[in-house]
mmCIF file of C-alpha atoms in Angstrom:
data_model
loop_
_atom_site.group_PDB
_atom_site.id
_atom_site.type_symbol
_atom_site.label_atom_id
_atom_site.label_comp_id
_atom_site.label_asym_id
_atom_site.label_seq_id
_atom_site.Cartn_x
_atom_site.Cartn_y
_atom_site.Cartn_z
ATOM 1 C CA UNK H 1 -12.719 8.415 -18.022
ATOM 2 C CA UNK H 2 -10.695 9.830 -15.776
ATOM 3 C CA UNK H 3 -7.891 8.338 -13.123
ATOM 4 C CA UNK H 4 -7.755 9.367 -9.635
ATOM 5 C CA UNK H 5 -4.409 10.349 -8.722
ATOM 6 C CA UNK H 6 -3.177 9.372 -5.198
ATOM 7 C CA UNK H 7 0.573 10.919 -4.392
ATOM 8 C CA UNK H 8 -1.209 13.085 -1.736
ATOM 9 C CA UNK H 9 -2.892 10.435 -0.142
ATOM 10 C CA UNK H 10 0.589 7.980 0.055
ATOM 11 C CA UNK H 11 2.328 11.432 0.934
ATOM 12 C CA UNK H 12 0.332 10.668 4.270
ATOM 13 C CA UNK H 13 0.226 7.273 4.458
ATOM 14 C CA UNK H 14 4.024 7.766 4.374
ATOM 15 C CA UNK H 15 4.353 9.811 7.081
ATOM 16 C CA UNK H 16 2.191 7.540 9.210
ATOM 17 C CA UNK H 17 3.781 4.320 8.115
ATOM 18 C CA UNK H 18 7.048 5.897 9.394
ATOM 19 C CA UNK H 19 5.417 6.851 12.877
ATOM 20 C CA UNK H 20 4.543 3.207 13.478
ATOM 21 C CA UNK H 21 7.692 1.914 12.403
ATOM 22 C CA UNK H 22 9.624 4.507 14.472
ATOM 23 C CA UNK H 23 7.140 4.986 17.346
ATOM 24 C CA UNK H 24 4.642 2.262 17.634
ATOM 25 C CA UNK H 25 3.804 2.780 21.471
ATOM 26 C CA UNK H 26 1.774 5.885 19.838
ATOM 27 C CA UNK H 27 -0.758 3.396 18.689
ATOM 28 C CA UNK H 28 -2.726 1.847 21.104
ATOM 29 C CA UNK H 29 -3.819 -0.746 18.134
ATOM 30 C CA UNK H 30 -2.524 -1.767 14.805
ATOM 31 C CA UNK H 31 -2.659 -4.586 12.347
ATOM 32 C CA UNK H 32 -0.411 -3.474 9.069
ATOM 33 C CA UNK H 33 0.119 -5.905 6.544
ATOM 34 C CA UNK H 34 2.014 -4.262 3.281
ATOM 35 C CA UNK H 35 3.029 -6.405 -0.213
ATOM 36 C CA UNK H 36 5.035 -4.388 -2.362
ATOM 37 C CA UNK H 37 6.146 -6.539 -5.437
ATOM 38 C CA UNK H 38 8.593 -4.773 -7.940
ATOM 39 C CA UNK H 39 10.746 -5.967 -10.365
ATOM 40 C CA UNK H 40 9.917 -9.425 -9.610
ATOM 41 C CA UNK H 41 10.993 -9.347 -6.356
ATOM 42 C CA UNK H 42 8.248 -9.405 -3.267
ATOM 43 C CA UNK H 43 8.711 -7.189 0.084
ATOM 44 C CA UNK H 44 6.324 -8.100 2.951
ATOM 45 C CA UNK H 45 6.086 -6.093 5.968
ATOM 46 C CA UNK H 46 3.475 -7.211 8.817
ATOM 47 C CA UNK H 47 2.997 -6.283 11.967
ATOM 48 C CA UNK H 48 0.074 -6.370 15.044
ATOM 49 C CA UNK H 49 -0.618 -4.972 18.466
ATOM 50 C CA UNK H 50 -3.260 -6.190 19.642
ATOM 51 C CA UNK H 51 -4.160 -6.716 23.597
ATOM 52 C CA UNK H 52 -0.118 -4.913 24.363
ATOM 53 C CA UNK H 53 0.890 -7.666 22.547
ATOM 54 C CA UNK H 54 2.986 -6.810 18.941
ATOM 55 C CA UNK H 55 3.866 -9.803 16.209
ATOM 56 C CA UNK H 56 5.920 -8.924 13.490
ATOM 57 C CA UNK H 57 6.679 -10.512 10.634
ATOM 58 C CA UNK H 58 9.327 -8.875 7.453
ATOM 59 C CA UNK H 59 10.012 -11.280 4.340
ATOM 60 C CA UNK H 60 10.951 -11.198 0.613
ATOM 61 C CA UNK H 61 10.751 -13.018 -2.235
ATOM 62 C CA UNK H 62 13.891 -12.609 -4.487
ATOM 63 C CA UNK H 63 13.062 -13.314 -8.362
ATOM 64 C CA UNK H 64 15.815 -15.347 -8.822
ATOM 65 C CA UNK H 65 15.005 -17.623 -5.988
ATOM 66 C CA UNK H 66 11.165 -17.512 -5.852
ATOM 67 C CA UNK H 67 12.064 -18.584 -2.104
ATOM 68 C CA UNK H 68 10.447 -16.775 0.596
ATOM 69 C CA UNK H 69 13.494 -15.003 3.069
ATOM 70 C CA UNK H 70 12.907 -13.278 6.303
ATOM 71 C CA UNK H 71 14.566 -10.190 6.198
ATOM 72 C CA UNK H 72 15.010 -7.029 8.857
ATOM 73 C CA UNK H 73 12.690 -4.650 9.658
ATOM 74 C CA UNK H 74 14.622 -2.249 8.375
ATOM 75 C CA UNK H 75 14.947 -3.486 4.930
ATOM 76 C CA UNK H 76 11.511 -4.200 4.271
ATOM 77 C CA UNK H 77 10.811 -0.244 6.009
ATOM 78 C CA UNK H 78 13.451 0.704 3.422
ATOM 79 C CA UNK H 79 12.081 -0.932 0.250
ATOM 80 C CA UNK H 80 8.376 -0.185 1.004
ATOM 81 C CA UNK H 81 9.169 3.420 1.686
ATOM 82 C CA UNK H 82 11.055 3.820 -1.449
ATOM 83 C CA UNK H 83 8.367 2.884 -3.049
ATOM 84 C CA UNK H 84 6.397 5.715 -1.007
ATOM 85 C CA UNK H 85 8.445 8.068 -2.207
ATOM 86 C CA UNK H 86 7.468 7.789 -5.817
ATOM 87 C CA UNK H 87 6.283 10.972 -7.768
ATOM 88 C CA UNK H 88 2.582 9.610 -8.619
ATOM 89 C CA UNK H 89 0.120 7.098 -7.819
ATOM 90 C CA UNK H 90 -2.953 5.588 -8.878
ATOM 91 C CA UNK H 91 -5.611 2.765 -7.220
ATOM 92 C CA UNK H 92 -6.667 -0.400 -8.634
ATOM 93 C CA UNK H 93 -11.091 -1.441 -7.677
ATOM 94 C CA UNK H 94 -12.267 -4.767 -7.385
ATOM 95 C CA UNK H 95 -12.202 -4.951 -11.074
ATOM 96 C CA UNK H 96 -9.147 -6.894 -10.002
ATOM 97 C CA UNK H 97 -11.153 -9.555 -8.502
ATOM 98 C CA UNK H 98 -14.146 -9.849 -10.942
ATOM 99 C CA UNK H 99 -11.213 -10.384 -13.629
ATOM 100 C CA UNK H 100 -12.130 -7.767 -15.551
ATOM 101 C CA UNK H 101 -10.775 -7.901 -19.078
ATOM 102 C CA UNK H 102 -8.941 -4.390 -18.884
ATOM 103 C CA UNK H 103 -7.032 -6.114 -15.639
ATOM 104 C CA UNK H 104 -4.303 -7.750 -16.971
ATOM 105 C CA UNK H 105 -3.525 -4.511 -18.324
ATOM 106 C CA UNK H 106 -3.265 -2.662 -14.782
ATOM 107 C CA UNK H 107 -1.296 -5.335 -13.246
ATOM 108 C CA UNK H 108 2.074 -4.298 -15.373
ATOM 109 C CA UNK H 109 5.662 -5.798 -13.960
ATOM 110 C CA UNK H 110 7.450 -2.311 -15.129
ATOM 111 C CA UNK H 111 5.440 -0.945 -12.630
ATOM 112 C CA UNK H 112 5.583 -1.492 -8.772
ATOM 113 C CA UNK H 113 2.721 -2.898 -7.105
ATOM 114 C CA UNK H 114 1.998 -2.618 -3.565
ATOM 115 C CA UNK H 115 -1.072 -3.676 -1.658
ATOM 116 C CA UNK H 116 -2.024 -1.786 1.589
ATOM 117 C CA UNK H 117 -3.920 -3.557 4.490
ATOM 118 C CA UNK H 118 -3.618 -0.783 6.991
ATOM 119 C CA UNK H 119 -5.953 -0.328 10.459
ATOM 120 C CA UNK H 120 -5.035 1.548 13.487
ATOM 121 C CA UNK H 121 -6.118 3.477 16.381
ATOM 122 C CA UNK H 122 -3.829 5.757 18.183
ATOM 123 C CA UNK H 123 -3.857 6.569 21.649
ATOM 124 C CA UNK H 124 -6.353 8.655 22.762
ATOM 125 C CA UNK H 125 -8.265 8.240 18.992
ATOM 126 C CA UNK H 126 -12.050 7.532 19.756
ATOM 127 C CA UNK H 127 -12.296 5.284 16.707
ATOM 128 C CA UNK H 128 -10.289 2.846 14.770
ATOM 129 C CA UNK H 129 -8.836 3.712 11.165
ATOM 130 C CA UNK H 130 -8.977 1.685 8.238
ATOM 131 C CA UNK H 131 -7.747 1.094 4.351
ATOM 132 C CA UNK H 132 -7.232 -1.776 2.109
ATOM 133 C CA UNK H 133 -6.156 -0.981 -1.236
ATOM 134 C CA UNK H 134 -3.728 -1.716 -4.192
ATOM 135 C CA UNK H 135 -1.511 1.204 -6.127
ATOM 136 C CA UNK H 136 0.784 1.182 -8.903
ATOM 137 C CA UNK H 137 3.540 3.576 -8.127
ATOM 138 C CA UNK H 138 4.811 6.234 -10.891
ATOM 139 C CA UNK H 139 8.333 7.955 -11.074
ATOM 140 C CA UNK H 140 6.111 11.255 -12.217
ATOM 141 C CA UNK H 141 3.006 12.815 -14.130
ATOM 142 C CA UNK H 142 5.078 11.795 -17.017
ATOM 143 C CA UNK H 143 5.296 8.112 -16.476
ATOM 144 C CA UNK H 144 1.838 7.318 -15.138
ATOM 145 C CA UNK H 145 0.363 9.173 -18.511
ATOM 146 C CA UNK H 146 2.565 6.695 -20.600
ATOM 147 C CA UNK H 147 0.974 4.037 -18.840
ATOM 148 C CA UNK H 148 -2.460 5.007 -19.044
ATOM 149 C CA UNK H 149 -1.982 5.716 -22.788
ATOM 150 C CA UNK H 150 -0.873 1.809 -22.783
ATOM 151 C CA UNK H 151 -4.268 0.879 -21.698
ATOM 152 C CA UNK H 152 -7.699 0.589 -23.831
ATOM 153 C CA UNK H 153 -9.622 0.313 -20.648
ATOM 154 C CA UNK H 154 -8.825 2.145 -17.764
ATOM 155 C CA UNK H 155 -11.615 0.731 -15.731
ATOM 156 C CA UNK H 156 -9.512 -1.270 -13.458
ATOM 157 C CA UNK H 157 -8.509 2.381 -11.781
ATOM 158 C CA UNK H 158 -10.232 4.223 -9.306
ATOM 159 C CA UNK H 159 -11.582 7.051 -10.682
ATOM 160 C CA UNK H 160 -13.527 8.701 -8.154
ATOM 161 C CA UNK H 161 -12.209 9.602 -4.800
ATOM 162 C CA UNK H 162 -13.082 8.671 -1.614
ATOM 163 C CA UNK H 163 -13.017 5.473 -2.933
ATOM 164 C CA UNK H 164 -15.352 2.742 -1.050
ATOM 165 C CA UNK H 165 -16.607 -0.776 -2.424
ATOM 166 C CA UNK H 166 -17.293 -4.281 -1.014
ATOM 167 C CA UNK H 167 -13.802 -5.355 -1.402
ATOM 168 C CA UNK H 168 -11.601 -2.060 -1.274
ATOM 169 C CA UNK H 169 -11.965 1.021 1.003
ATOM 170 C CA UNK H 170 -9.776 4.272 1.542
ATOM 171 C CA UNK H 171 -9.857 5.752 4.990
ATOM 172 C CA UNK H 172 -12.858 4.695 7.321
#
């Protein structure tokens, strides 16, 4: 079977994540909520418009601690886009949820983690955006093929974009 690969799509998401960090009174709407855990450390970043109104929210979760810590803006941006920088990419399905037995093999600590909750509209957009997914971030080809040769079942992956189920969605 094989893995859909994603650094194109986060290549984008990138670029817009930026925009709304740097320039959120180009969205008329928003409601971002990103979880990027890596190396046993969690990075939050939230943030809403809704009705001219924006609430933000930035907070980690050191390993060492296990203590949630509200942190800047610009260190959760920083850590988050790092991890948007990566060479290669790939999605986890609902498999996830289901507890699929090749899911504990997905979810691997060497490899960041970061799950997207992203809906927008900007101004003058007729519609509202949409995508909620998890990906596993990749230094390169190289690395993400190790990993998949790790795995038995790779059925935890998306394999087919546009991907669209009950509990995961890209762009709508």
């Amino acid at each position: 079977m094989n893995v859909a690969r994603y650094a194109d799509a986060i290549a984008d998401l990138r670029i817009l994540f930026t925009d709304l960090d740097r320039m959120s009174e180009q969205f008329q709407t928003f409601d971002v909520r990103l979880e990027l855990a890596a190396a046993g450390n969690l990075v939050v970043y939230e943030t809403r418009r809704r009705k001219g109104q924006t609430d933000s929210l930035y907070y980690g979760r050191p390993a060492a601690t296990g203590q949630n810590q509200q942190i800047s803006q610009a260190t959760a941006f920083s850590a988050i886009d790092r991890f948007f920088a990566l060479g290669q990419f790939v999605a986890l399905t609902g498999a996830m949820a289901t507890g699929s037995a090749s899911a504990p093999h997905a979810v691997n600590a060497q490899y960041p983690h970061c799950a997207v909750n992203f809906s927008y509209r900007k101004k003058g957009q007729p519609v509202a955006r949409s995508m909620l997914m998890v990906f596993i971030g990749f230094n390169d080809e190289a690395d993400l093929t190790q990993f998949l040769a790790a795995m038995d079942d790779v059925s935890a992956l998306v394999s087919k974009r546009p991907h669209h189920a009950p509990k995961e969605h890209e762009w709508t």
